[in-house]
Short mmCIF file of C-alpha atoms in Angstrom, two decimals:
data_model
loop_
_atom_site.label_atom_id
_atom_site.label_comp_id
_atom_site.label_asym_id
_atom_site.label_seq_id
_atom_site.Cartn_x
_atom_site.Cartn_y
_atom_site.Cartn_z
CA MET A 1 23.84 -37.56 -35.15
CA GLU A 2 21.69 -34.90 -34.52
CA ALA A 3 21.17 -33.30 -30.67
CA LEU A 4 18.22 -34.11 -29.21
CA VAL A 5 16.52 -30.68 -27.82
CA VAL A 6 14.09 -31.34 -24.81
CA ALA A 7 11.91 -28.35 -24.51
CA ALA A 8 11.26 -27.17 -20.99
CA PRO A 9 8.12 -27.43 -19.32
CA LYS A 10 5.96 -24.80 -19.80
CA THR A 11 4.77 -22.77 -16.32
CA LYS A 12 1.46 -23.20 -15.53
CA VAL A 13 -0.05 -19.79 -15.66
CA ALA A 14 -3.08 -19.19 -13.69
CA ALA A 15 -6.57 -18.14 -15.59
CA PRO A 16 -7.43 -14.42 -15.39
CA GLU A 17 -10.18 -13.77 -12.91
CA ARG A 18 -12.26 -10.86 -11.69
CA THR A 19 -12.48 -11.22 -7.67
CA PRO A 20 -12.97 -8.89 -4.73
CA VAL A 21 -10.17 -7.49 -3.07
CA VAL A 22 -8.78 -4.83 -0.88
CA ILE A 23 -6.19 -3.19 -2.21
CA LEU A 24 -3.41 -1.49 0.09
CA PHE A 25 -1.15 1.12 -1.05
CA ALA A 26 2.02 2.52 1.19
CA GLU A 27 4.46 5.00 0.72
CA THR A 28 7.15 6.93 2.63
CA ARG A 29 6.76 10.64 3.13
CA GLY A 30 9.70 13.01 3.63
CA PHE A 31 12.25 10.52 2.32
CA THR A 32 12.26 10.76 -1.41
CA ARG A 33 12.71 14.57 -1.12
CA THR A 34 15.76 14.25 1.14
CA SER A 35 17.27 11.30 -0.60
CA ALA A 36 19.05 13.34 -3.06
CA ILE A 37 21.56 14.33 -0.40
CA LEU A 38 22.37 10.96 0.85
CA PRO A 39 24.84 8.25 -0.36
CA ALA A 40 23.21 5.93 -2.81
CA PRO A 41 24.21 3.06 -0.71
CA VAL A 42 22.10 4.68 2.28
CA VAL A 43 19.16 5.19 0.16
CA LEU A 44 18.98 1.84 -1.11
CA ALA A 45 19.75 0.31 2.32
CA ARG A 46 16.78 2.64 4.17
CA VAL A 47 13.98 1.83 1.15
CA SER A 48 15.10 -1.67 1.34
CA GLU A 49 14.15 -1.67 5.26
CA PHE A 50 10.82 -0.10 4.38
CA PHE A 51 10.16 -2.63 1.66
CA ALA A 52 10.96 -5.52 3.89
CA LEU A 53 8.65 -4.05 6.52
CA VAL A 54 5.58 -3.68 4.29
CA ARG A 55 6.00 -7.11 2.58
CA ALA A 56 6.17 -9.04 5.74
CA ALA A 57 3.49 -7.27 7.14
CA VAL A 58 1.45 -7.94 4.28
CA GLU A 59 2.17 -11.55 3.97
CA ARG A 60 1.58 -12.29 7.64
CA GLN A 61 -1.72 -11.06 7.06
CA GLY A 62 -2.18 -13.31 3.92
CA GLY A 63 -1.73 -10.51 1.45
CA THR A 64 0.26 -10.07 -1.66
CA VAL A 65 2.67 -7.34 -2.49
CA ARG A 66 1.79 -6.80 -6.35
CA ASN A 67 3.68 -3.59 -7.22
CA VAL A 68 6.92 -1.77 -6.52
CA LEU A 69 7.44 2.01 -7.91
CA ASN A 70 9.97 4.23 -6.37
CA ASP A 71 8.96 4.22 -2.78
CA THR A 72 5.72 2.99 -3.03
CA LEU A 73 4.21 -0.26 -2.80
CA MET A 74 0.52 -1.90 -3.95
CA ALA A 75 -0.76 -4.94 -2.14
CA SER A 76 -4.00 -7.14 -2.53
CA PHE A 77 -5.99 -9.10 0.00
CA ALA A 78 -8.19 -11.48 -1.21
CA GLY A 79 -10.72 -14.07 0.49
CA THR A 80 -12.76 -14.19 3.58
CA GLY A 81 -11.89 -11.37 6.29
CA ASN A 82 -9.63 -9.63 3.38
CA ALA A 83 -10.66 -6.16 5.14
CA GLN A 84 -9.63 -7.20 8.56
CA GLN A 85 -6.45 -8.36 7.08
CA ALA A 86 -5.43 -5.50 5.17
CA VAL A 87 -6.18 -3.15 8.14
CA GLN A 88 -4.26 -5.26 10.56
CA ALA A 89 -1.21 -4.98 8.02
CA ALA A 90 -1.65 -1.35 8.19
CA GLN A 91 -1.57 -1.28 11.65
CA GLU A 92 1.45 -3.28 11.72
CA ILE A 93 3.33 -1.19 9.00
CA GLN A 94 2.26 1.93 10.80
CA SER A 95 3.72 0.66 14.03
CA GLY A 96 6.88 -0.56 12.59
CA PHE A 97 7.67 2.38 11.04
CA ALA A 98 7.80 4.19 14.15
CA ASN A 99 11.29 2.69 14.57
CA PHE A 100 12.43 4.00 11.31
CA GLU A 101 11.09 7.48 12.07
CA GLU A 102 13.58 7.39 15.15
CA SER A 103 16.46 5.88 13.41
CA TRP A 104 16.28 7.73 10.19
CA ALA A 105 16.15 11.17 12.00
CA ARG A 106 19.17 10.35 14.12
CA ASP A 107 21.10 9.00 12.09
CA TYR A 108 20.43 11.02 8.69
CA GLY A 109 18.45 13.71 9.80
CA ILE A 110 15.67 12.75 7.86
CA ARG A 111 12.01 13.55 8.96
CA THR A 112 9.60 10.94 7.75
CA ALA A 113 6.71 8.61 8.16
CA VAL A 114 4.46 6.27 6.30
CA ALA A 115 1.17 7.14 4.71
CA ILE A 116 -1.29 4.12 3.71
CA GLY A 117 -4.43 4.15 1.58
CA LEU A 118 -7.12 1.40 1.50
CA HIS A 119 -10.09 0.38 -0.76
CA ALA A 120 -12.31 -2.58 -1.33
CA GLY A 121 -13.83 -3.55 -4.76
CA ASP A 122 -13.61 -5.76 -7.76
CA THR A 123 -10.60 -6.25 -9.76
CA VAL A 124 -9.22 -8.39 -12.55
CA ILE A 125 -6.03 -10.41 -11.74
CA GLY A 126 -3.88 -12.05 -14.09
CA THR A 127 -0.64 -11.91 -15.91
CA ALA A 128 0.55 -9.49 -18.84
CA GLY A 129 1.29 -10.43 -22.31
CA GLY A 130 2.79 -8.52 -25.04
CA PRO A 131 6.60 -6.98 -24.35
CA THR A 132 6.02 -7.72 -20.57
CA PRO A 133 4.97 -11.77 -20.61
CA GLY A 134 4.38 -12.96 -17.17
CA GLN A 135 4.25 -9.85 -15.42
CA PRO A 136 1.60 -9.79 -12.64
CA LEU A 137 -1.30 -7.62 -13.37
CA VAL A 138 -3.92 -6.00 -10.96
CA ILE A 139 -6.71 -3.84 -13.02
CA GLY A 140 -9.59 -2.39 -11.52
CA ASP A 141 -11.14 1.13 -10.34
CA SER A 142 -10.52 -0.09 -6.98
CA VAL A 143 -6.77 0.03 -7.64
CA SER A 144 -7.12 3.65 -8.97
CA ILE A 145 -9.36 4.65 -6.02
CA ALA A 146 -6.80 3.09 -3.46
CA GLU A 147 -4.20 5.03 -4.79
CA ARG A 148 -6.33 8.39 -4.64
CA LEU A 149 -6.80 7.41 -1.15
CA LEU A 150 -2.90 7.08 -0.39
CA HIS A 151 -2.70 10.65 -1.57
CA ARG A 152 -5.31 11.81 0.74
CA ALA A 153 -3.64 10.27 3.83
CA ARG A 154 -1.38 12.64 5.90
CA ALA A 155 2.18 11.42 6.73
CA GLY A 156 1.72 9.03 9.38
CA GLU A 157 -1.74 8.06 8.87
CA PHE A 158 -3.92 5.86 6.80
CA VAL A 159 -7.27 6.44 4.84
CA LEU A 160 -9.76 3.80 4.38
CA SER A 161 -12.90 3.82 1.94
CA LYS A 162 -16.67 3.35 3.41
CA THR A 163 -16.63 0.13 1.57
CA VAL A 164 -13.62 -1.11 3.69
CA MET A 165 -15.47 0.11 6.78
CA ASP A 166 -18.57 -1.69 5.92
CA ALA A 167 -16.59 -5.27 5.72
CA LEU A 168 -14.74 -4.32 9.12
CA ALA A 169 -18.43 -3.71 10.57
CA ALA A 170 -19.91 -6.71 9.02
CA ALA A 171 -16.94 -8.87 10.39
CA GLY A 172 -17.19 -7.20 14.01
CA PHE A 173 -13.75 -5.73 13.86
CA ALA A 174 -13.66 -2.53 15.56
CA LEU A 175 -11.37 0.67 14.39
CA ALA A 176 -11.21 4.02 15.84
CA VAL A 177 -11.56 6.48 12.99
CA GLN A 178 -12.49 9.95 11.86
CA GLU A 179 -14.68 10.74 9.13
CA LEU A 180 -12.81 12.75 6.47
CA PRO A 181 -14.18 15.01 3.53
CA PRO A 182 -15.32 12.85 0.96
CA LEU A 183 -13.38 11.84 -2.37
CA ALA A 184 -15.17 13.72 -5.27
CA ILE A 185 -15.01 11.81 -8.64
CA PRO A 186 -16.38 13.51 -11.79
CA ARG A 187 -19.63 11.62 -12.97
CA ARG A 188 -20.16 9.69 -10.05
CA GLU A 189 -21.06 9.40 -6.42
CA PRO A 190 -18.36 10.77 -4.02
CA VAL A 191 -16.38 8.11 -1.90
CA ARG A 192 -16.79 8.50 1.74
CA LEU A 193 -13.33 8.39 3.48
CA PHE A 194 -12.28 7.64 7.18
CA GLY A 195 -8.93 7.82 8.57
CA VAL A 196 -6.60 6.48 11.23
CA LEU A 197 -5.10 9.86 12.65
CA ARG A 198 -2.21 10.68 14.51
CA ASP A 199 -2.74 12.49 17.85
CA THR A 200 -0.33 15.27 16.43
CA ARG A 201 -0.41 15.70 12.67
CA LEU A 202 3.42 16.20 11.12
CA ASP A 203 3.52 19.61 9.21
CA PHE A 204 5.15 17.74 5.94
CA THR A 205 3.57 15.99 3.11
#
């Protein structure tokens, strides 16, 4: 008698969609450079603390962590109030990381801080096929711009584009910022930038 093979139910995959989101990138500064001199378990434990901090802040504000690479995380915020939620997540990350700055310097001699970039725009959200089936994807110009803003941010600071600032203003959300030199992109209008800066800028990148 032949065995009866029952196929597992297929997981329903959400259809890809184009939707306005706020993209947030966060990364450590100073950690990866000095991680080479630390024991591997210490490196993984400390970066895991950072990941947990960012994920908790993002999810508390209704966002989703989309990607992790080295010590950098990317998250997206969709829906009503997404700019305010993204900024509040950034503020939580910035505040929470202050404890790591102190403890990592005391215990391991690491001078570190967190840097964050935020930009709002349309993206395509879906899942990959081909060699990485089921891999969540967020694709769009806004992702590239948000990553550029991350690299504009100094250690301990976060940088926002004017589209995020405009959304905050429309929601009546006040944020103390300083205007920064714009981001120049070939063959398009420069992107106006604003920063939430530290009183004393750290002297490492």
